[in-house]
XYZ file of C-alpha atoms in Angstrom:
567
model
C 21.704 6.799 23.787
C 23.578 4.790 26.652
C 26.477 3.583 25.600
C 29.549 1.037 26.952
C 30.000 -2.008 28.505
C 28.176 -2.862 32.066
C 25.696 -4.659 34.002
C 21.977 -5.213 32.014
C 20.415 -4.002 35.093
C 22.231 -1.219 35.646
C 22.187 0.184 32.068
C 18.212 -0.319 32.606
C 18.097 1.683 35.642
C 20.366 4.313 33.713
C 17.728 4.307 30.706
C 14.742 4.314 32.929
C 16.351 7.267 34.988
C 17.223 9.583 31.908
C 13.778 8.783 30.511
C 12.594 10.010 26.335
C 11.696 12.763 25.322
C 9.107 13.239 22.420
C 10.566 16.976 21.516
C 12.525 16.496 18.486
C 16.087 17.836 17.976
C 16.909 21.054 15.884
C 20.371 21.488 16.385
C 23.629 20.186 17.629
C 23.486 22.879 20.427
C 19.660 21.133 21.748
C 21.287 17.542 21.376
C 24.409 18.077 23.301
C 22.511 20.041 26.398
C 20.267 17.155 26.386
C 23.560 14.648 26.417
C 24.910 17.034 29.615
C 21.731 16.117 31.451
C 21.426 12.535 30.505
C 24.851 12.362 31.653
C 24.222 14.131 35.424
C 21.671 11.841 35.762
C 23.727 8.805 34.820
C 26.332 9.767 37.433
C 23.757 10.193 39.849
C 22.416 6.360 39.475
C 26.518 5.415 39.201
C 26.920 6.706 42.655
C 23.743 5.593 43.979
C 24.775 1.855 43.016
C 28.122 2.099 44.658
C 29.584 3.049 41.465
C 32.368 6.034 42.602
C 34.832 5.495 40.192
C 32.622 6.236 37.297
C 33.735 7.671 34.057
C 30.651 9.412 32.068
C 31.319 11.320 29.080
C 28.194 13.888 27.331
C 28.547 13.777 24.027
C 26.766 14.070 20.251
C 26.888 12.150 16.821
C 27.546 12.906 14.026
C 24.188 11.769 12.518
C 21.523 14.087 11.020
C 19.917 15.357 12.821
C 22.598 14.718 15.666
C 21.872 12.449 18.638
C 22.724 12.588 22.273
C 25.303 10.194 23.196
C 26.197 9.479 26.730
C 30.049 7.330 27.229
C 29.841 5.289 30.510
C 33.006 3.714 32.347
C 31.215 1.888 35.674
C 34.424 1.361 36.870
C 35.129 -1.016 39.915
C 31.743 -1.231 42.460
C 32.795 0.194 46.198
C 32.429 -2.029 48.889
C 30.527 -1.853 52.336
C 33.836 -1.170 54.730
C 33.379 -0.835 58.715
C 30.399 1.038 59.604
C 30.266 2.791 62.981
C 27.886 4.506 65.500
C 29.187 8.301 67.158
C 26.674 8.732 70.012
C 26.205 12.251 69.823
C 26.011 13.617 73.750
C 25.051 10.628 76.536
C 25.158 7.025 74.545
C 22.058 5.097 75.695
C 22.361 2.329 78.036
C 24.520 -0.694 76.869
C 21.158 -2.947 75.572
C 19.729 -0.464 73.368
C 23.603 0.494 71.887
C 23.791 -3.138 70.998
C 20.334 -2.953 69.470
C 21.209 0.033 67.498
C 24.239 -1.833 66.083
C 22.410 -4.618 65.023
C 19.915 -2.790 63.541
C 22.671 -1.549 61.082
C 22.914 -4.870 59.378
C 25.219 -3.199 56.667
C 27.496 -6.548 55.546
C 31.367 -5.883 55.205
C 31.917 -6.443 51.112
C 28.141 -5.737 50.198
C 28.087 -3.356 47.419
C 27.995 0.422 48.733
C 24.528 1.766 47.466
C 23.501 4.908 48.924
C 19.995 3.866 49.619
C 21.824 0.657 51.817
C 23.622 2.842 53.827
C 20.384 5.964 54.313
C 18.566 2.806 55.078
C 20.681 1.555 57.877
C 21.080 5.421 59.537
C 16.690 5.051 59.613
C 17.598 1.376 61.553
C 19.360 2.693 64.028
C 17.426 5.667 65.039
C 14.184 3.137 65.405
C 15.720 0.672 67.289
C 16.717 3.609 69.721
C 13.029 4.898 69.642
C 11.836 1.366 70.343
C 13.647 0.862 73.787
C 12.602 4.412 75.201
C 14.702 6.984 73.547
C 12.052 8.908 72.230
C 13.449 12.375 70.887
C 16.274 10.240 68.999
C 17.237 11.728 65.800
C 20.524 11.677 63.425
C 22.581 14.729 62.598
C 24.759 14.758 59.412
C 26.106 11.247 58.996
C 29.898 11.081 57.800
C 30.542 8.702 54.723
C 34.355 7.750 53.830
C 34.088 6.753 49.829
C 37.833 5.349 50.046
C 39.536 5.157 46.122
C 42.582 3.568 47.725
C 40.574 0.281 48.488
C 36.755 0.711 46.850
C 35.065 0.703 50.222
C 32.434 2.555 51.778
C 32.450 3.562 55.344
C 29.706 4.990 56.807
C 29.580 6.639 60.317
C 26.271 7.644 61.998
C 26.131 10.455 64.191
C 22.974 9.908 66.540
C 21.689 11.444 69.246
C 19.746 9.533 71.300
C 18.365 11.821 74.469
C 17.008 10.859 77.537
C 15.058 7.758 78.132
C 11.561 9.043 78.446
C 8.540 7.487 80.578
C 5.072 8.048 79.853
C 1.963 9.761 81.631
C -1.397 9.372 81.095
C -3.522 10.931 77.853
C -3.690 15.243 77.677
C -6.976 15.031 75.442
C -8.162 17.757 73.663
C -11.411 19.288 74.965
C -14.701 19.517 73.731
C -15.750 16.449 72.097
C -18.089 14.119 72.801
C -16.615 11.152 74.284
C -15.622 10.765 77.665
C -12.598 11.243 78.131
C -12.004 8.719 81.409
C -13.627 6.097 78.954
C -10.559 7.290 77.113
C -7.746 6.889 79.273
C -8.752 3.504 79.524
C -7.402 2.686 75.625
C -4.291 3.580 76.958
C -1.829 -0.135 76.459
C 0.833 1.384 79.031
C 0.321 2.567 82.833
C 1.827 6.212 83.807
C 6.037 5.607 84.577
C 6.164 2.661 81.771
C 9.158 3.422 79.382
C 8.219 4.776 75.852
C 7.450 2.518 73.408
C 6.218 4.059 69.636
C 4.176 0.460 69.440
C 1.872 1.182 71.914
C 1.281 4.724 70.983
C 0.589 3.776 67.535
C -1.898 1.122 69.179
C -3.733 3.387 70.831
C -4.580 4.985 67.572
C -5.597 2.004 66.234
C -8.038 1.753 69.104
C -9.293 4.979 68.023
C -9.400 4.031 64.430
C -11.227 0.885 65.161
C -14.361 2.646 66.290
C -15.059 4.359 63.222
C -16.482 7.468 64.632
C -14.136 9.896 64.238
C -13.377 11.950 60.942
C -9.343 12.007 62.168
C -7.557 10.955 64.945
C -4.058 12.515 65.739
C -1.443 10.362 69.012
C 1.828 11.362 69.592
C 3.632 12.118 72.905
C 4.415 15.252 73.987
C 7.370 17.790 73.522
C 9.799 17.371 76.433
C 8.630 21.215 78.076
C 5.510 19.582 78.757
C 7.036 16.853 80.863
C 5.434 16.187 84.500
C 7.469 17.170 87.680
C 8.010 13.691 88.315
C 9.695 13.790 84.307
C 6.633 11.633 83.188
C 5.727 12.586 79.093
C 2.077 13.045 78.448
C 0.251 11.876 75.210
C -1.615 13.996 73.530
C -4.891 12.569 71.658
C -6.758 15.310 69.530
C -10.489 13.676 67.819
C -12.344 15.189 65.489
C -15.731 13.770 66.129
C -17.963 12.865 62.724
C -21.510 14.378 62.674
C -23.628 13.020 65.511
C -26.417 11.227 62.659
C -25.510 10.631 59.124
C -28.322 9.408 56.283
C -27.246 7.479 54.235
C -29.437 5.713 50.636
C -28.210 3.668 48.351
C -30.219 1.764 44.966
C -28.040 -1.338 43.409
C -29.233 -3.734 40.159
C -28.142 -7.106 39.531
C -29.499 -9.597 36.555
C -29.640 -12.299 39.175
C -31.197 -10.308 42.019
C -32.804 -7.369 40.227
C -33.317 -4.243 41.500
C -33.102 -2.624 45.160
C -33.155 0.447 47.480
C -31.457 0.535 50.684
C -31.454 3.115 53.554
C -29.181 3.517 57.134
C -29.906 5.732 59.957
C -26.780 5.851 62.451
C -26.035 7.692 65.681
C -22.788 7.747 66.978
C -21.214 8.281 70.148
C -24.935 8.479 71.931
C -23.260 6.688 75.227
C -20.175 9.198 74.667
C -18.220 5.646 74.910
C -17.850 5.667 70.967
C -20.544 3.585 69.976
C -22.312 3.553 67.062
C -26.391 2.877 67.027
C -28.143 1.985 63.122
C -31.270 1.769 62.126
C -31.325 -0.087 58.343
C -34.318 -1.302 55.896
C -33.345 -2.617 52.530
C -36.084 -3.888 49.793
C -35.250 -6.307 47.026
C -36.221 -9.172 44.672
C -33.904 -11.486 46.780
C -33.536 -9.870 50.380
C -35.791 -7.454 52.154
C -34.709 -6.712 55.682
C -35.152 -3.983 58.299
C -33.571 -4.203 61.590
C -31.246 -2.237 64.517
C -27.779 -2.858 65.385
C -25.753 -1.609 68.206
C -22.208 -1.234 68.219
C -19.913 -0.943 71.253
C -16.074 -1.066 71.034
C -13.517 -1.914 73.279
C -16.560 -3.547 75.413
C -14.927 -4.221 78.804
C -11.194 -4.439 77.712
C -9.648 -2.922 75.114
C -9.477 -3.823 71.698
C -12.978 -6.249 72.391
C -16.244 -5.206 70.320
C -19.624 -6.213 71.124
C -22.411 -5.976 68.251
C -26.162 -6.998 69.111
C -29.036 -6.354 66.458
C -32.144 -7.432 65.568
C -33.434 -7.742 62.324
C -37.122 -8.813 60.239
C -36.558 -10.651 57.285
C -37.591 -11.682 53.793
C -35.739 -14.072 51.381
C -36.567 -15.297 47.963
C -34.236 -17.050 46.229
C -34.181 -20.371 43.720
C -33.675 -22.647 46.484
C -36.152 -21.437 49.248
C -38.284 -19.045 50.594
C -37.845 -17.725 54.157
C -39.704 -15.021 56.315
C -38.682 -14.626 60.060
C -37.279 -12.306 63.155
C -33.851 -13.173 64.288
C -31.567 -11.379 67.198
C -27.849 -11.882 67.798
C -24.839 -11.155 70.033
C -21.533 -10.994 69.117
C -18.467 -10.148 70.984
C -15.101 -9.674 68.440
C -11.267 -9.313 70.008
C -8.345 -8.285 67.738
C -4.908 -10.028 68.476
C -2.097 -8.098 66.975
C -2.815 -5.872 63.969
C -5.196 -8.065 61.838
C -6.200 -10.941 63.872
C -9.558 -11.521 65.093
C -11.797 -13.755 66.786
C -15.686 -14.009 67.272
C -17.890 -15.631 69.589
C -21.533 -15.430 69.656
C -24.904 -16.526 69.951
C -28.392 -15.785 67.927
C -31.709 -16.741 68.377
C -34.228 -16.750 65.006
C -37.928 -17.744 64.505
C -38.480 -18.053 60.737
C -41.197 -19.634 58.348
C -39.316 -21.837 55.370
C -40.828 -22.827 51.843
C -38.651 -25.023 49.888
C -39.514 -28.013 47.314
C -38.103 -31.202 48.285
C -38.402 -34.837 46.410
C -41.872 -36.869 47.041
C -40.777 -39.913 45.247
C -40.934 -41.274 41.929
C -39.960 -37.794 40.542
C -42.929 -35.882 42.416
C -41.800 -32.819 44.548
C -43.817 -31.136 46.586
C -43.344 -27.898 48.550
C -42.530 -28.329 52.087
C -43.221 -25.686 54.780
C -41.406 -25.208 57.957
C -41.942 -23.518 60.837
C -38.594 -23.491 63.099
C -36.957 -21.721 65.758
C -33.087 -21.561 65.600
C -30.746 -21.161 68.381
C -27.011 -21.173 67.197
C -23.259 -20.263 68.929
C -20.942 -19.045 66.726
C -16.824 -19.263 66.810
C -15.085 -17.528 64.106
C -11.503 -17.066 63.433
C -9.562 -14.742 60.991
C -6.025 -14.558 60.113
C -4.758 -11.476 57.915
C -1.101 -11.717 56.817
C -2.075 -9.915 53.638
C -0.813 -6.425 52.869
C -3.890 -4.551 51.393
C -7.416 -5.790 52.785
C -9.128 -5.083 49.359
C -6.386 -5.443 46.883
C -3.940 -7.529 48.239
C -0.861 -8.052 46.816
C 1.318 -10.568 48.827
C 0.762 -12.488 51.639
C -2.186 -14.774 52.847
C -5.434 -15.108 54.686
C -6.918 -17.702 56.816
C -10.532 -17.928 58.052
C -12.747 -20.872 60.015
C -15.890 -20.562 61.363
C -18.196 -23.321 63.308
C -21.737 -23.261 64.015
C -23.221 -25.016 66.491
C -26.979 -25.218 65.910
C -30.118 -26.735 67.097
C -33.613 -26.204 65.676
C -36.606 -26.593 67.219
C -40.152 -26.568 65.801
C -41.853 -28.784 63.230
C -38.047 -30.328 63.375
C -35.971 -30.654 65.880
C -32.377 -31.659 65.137
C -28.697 -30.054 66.862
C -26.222 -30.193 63.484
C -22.863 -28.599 63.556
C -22.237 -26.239 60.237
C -18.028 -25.515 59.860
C -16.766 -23.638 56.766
C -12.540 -22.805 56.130
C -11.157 -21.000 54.030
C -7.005 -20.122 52.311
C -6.434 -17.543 50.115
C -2.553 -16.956 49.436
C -0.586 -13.677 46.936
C 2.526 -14.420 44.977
C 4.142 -11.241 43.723
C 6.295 -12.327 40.895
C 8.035 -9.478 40.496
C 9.531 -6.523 43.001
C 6.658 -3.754 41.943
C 3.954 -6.529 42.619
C 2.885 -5.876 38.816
C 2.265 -9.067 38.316
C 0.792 -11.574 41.152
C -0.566 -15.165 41.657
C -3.670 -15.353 43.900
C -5.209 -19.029 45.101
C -8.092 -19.672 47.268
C -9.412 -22.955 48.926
C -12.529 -22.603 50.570
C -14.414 -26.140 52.120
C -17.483 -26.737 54.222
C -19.342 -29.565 55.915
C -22.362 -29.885 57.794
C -22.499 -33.046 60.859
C -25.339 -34.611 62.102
C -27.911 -33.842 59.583
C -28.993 -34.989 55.745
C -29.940 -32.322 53.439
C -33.771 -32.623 53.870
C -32.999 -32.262 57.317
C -30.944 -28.788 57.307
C -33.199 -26.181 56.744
C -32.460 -24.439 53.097
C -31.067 -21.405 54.097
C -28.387 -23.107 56.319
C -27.481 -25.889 53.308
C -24.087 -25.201 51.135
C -24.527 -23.442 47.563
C -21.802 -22.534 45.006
C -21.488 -20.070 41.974
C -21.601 -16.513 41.492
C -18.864 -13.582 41.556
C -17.636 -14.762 45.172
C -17.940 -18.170 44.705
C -17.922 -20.094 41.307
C -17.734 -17.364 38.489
C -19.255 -18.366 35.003
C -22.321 -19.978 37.078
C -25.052 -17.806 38.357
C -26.042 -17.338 42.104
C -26.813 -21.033 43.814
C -26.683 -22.720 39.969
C -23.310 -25.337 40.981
C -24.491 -28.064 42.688
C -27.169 -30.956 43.092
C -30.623 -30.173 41.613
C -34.225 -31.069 41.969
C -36.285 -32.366 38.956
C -37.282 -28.880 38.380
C -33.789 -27.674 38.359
C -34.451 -25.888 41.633
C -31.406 -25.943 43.422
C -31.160 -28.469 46.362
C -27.971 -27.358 48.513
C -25.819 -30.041 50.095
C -24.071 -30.840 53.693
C -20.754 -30.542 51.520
C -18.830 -27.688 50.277
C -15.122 -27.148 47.477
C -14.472 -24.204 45.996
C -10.950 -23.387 44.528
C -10.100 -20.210 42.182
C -6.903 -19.451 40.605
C -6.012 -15.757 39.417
C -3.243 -14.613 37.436
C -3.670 -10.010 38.138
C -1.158 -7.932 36.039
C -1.181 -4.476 36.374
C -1.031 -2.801 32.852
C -0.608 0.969 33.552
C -0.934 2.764 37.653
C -4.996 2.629 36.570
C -5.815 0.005 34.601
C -5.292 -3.987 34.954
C -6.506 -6.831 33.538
C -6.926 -10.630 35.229
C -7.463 -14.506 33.718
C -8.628 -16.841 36.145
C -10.438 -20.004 36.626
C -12.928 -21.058 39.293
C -13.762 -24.632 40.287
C -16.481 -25.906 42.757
C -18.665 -28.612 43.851
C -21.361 -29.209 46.418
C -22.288 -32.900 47.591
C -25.600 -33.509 48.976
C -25.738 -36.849 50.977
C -21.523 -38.133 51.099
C -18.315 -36.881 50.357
C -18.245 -34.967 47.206
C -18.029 -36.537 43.896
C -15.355 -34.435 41.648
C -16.701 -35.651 38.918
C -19.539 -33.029 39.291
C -17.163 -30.382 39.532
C -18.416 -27.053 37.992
C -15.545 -25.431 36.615
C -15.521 -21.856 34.696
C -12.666 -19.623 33.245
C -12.587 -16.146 32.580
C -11.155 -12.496 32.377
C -11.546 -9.595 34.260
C -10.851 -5.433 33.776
C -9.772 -3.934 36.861
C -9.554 -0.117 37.266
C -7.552 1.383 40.017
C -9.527 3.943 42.667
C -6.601 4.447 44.706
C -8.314 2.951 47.638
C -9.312 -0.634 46.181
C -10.150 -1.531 42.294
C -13.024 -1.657 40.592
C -13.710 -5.050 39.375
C -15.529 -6.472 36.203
C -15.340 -10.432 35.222
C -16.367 -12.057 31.972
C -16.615 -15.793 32.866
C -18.402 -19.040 30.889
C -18.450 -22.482 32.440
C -16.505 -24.764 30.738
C -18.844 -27.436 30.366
C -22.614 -25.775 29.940
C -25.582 -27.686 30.911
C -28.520 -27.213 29.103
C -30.087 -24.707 30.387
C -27.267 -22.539 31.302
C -26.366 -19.347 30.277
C -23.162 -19.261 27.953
C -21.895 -15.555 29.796
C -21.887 -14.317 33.664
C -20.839 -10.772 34.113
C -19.770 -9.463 37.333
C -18.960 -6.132 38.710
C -18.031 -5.336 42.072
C -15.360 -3.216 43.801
C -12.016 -5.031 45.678
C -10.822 -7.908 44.364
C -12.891 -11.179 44.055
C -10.505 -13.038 47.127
């Protein structure tokens, strides 16, 4: 037991450091052992918190059995004093010693926790890196705990080398890639000063290709410096197996059962590319195509991606059999930025019931050939791609299209979409998640679009409590008819309930509008909670949702299972 008078917080930390034990307690011997440790550990958090003048006391009542008691003074918090730099041999030049200082950022009178002033000592030795001091390190640091006037004063001892300049790439032999393909990933030109950024970017180049099993960058030791003083990197690849196989079998109640199966090559052109042959068979989507796969295509960090592909949809909406081939070139800006452009070319054969009047439908049947561009952006600001915790995400994407065949109409398809992460606490235990996605369609009414290019809602990435393509406007059959307009919102309250195991309540909301702007009033709105079970790489996901106001018809239950989060 923690006992005397001092900051909530702290006494929580205290509690949460010394932890229970289950082990019961024989004797007054056990109990006040057990009070000696609570008590080390107590000091140790004291200190830790600035807390030097501590007075902690181990001792045992006089209950039985006897308890462990633990007597703690705080005493006066310590103070961040003057902090100071000791260049250790040559100081670096006078814009990366103001750097360093900066990088500090210890504030005079900010209370004197340990991990504040480790922190800083880290600062400093990466703003050194940063400008070209490569081999920088800290010895022993020297920290003044002062009684007379509470204050900490810290005093780094760094030192920071020579300013290094960087060669070309030493690259381990024996793989298959070429290495002059290599060199060219390098973001720096031989006699540029050091900079960790861009080595760690030309890992990422490396990363981005997915065809190696590891990747290891770092620049060399200073004995294997050029005569001209010039570092080397050195890139070691371990190169995955030349073809993988790869099978797969999934079930769904909306889409029923299917068997999928991937062929790849990689590294063929010895340029890192990756070549696929694919075939899937389903109730809803049976495919079989080729893709090709070349990063960095003409500049670095650039991917093109052509394929071809035969195809066969079936879903409630429309039918669709056709042959389609597509180009796409993809450049990354900064870490998680990207933007598409590219074009496609398909031939298909449509089947879809439209309206004949007077509440006849009758199947229509289209034979069309599609040419469309494509310009797609993505912003990532989130911190976890499948389980993100804080930050946001912005997408857009436009499609110009024309179609040409038994109709021939140019349309412009454009769909955005926000997704923002509130943390409400520091551990990220419990978090907020929103999403706004809209769409709209130009130049075109909805018998005009083809089906397959109309806007649908519901299902587990859209709508949840509604099955696949069920929100929306309806034919007299209930098929579903698509629109030229497109809301969805979702709202997600995740709490984490153990390092495994989570749970989530959300609510969905959508609408599509089929000839103006869309009529809230046929919003399709369904609530819900979800299981979520930690893999260590993304969570498995499983949501329970029911729309709040059924239509006959409907089913009252929509389970989902998938693995990342739903947005």
């Amino acid at each position: 037991m923690v006992q005397g008078d001092m900051d909530p917080e702290l006494r929580t930390t205290i509690q949460r450091v010394i932890g229970e034990t289950d082990r019961p307690i024989e004797n007054r011997f056990e109990a006040r052992r057990r009070a000696g440790a609570a008590a080390e550990d107590a000091i140790a958090v004291l200190r830790s918190e600035g807390y030097y003048a501590n007075q902690v006391e181990a001792d045992v009542s006089e209950a039985d059995p006897p308890r462990p008691l633990v007597q703690i003074v705080p005493g006066q918090r310590f103070a961040i004093g003057a902090a100071a730099i000791a260049w250790q041999g040559a100081a670096p030049d006078a814009a990366s010693e103001a750097a360093a200082t900066k990088a500090m950022a210890l504030t005079s009178g900010a209370p004197g926790r340990a991990v504040d002033v480790i922190a800083a000592e880290g600062r400093v030795v990466v703003a050194v890196q940063k400008r070209g001091y490569a081999d920088a390190v800290a010895e022993p640091r020297e920290v003044i705990v002062d009684h007379a006037d509470h204050t900490v004063r810290p005093t780094y001892h760094i030192a920071a080398g020579m300013l290094v300049r960087m060669d070309g790439l030493d690259i381990t032999p024996g793989g298959r890639t070429n290495p002059d393909w290599l060199r060219r990933l390098a973001p720096w030109n031989s006699g540029d000063t050091y900079d960790p950024e861009d080595v760690a970017e030309l890992e990422r180049r490396l990363l981005d290709t997915s065809v190696y099993d590891s990747v290891t960058v770092g620049l060399a030791p200073p004995e294997k410096a050029t005569a001209d003083g010039l570092r080397p990197v050195v890139v070691s690849l371990s190169e995955r197996k030349p073809r993988t196989i790869e099978g797969g079998a999934s079930y769904a109640t909306s889409d029923g059962a299917g068997v999928n199966a991937r062929w790849t090559h990689y590294n063929r052109l010895r340029r890192a590319d990756t070549m696929a042959l694919y075939g899937q068979i389903s109730v809803r989507d049976t495919r079989a195509g080729v893709e090709v796969t070349l990063p960095h295509w003409l500049r670095p960090a650039q991917t093109l991606k052509t394929g071809a592909a035969a195809y066969k949809v079936r879903t409630d909406a429309y039918d669709e059999t056709g042959f389609g081939v597509n180009a796409d070139v993809t450049r990354r800006y900064g870490k998680t930025s990207y933007v598409t452009a590219g074009l496609s070319a398909d031939y298909s054969q449509t089947k879809e019931l439209t309206s004949a009047g007077a509440g006849m439908l009758t199947t229509l049947g289209r034979d069309l050939f599609t040419l469309q561009a494509l310009a797609d952006l993505l912003m990532d600001r989130s911190n976890d791609p499948l389980n993100p915790t804080q930050g946001w995400r912005l997408s857009a994407r436009i499609e110009p299209t024309l179609i040409l065949g038994d109709t021939n109409l140019p349309y412009l398809r454009a769909v955005a979409q926000g997704t923002y992460y509130q943390p409400l606490d520091k551990q990220a235990r419990t978090v907020l998640a929103g999403r706004l996605r809209l769409g709209r369609i130009l130049n075109g009414t909805v018998d005009q679009i083809p089906a397959s290019q109309r806007f649908y809602a519901g299902g587990g990435g859209s709508v949840r409590g509604f099955p696949y393509q069920a929100v929306g406007p309806r034919l007299d059959d209930n098929t579903p008819r698509g629109g030229v307009f497109l809301f969805e919102s979702s709202f997600e309250v995740r709490r984490d309930l153990t390092p495994k195991w989570g749970m989530a309540a959300f609510v969905d909301a959508g609408a599509v509008g089929s000839s103006g702007p869309i009529d809230f009033q046929d919003l399709a709105v369904g609530i819900g909670l979800g299981v979520r079970y930690n893999l260590g790489f993304a969570p498995i996901r499983v949501d329970v949702a029911t729309p709040v106001a059924r239509r006959k018809g409907e089913q009252p239950i929509q389970v989902y299972v998938s693995i990342g989060q739903s947005f």
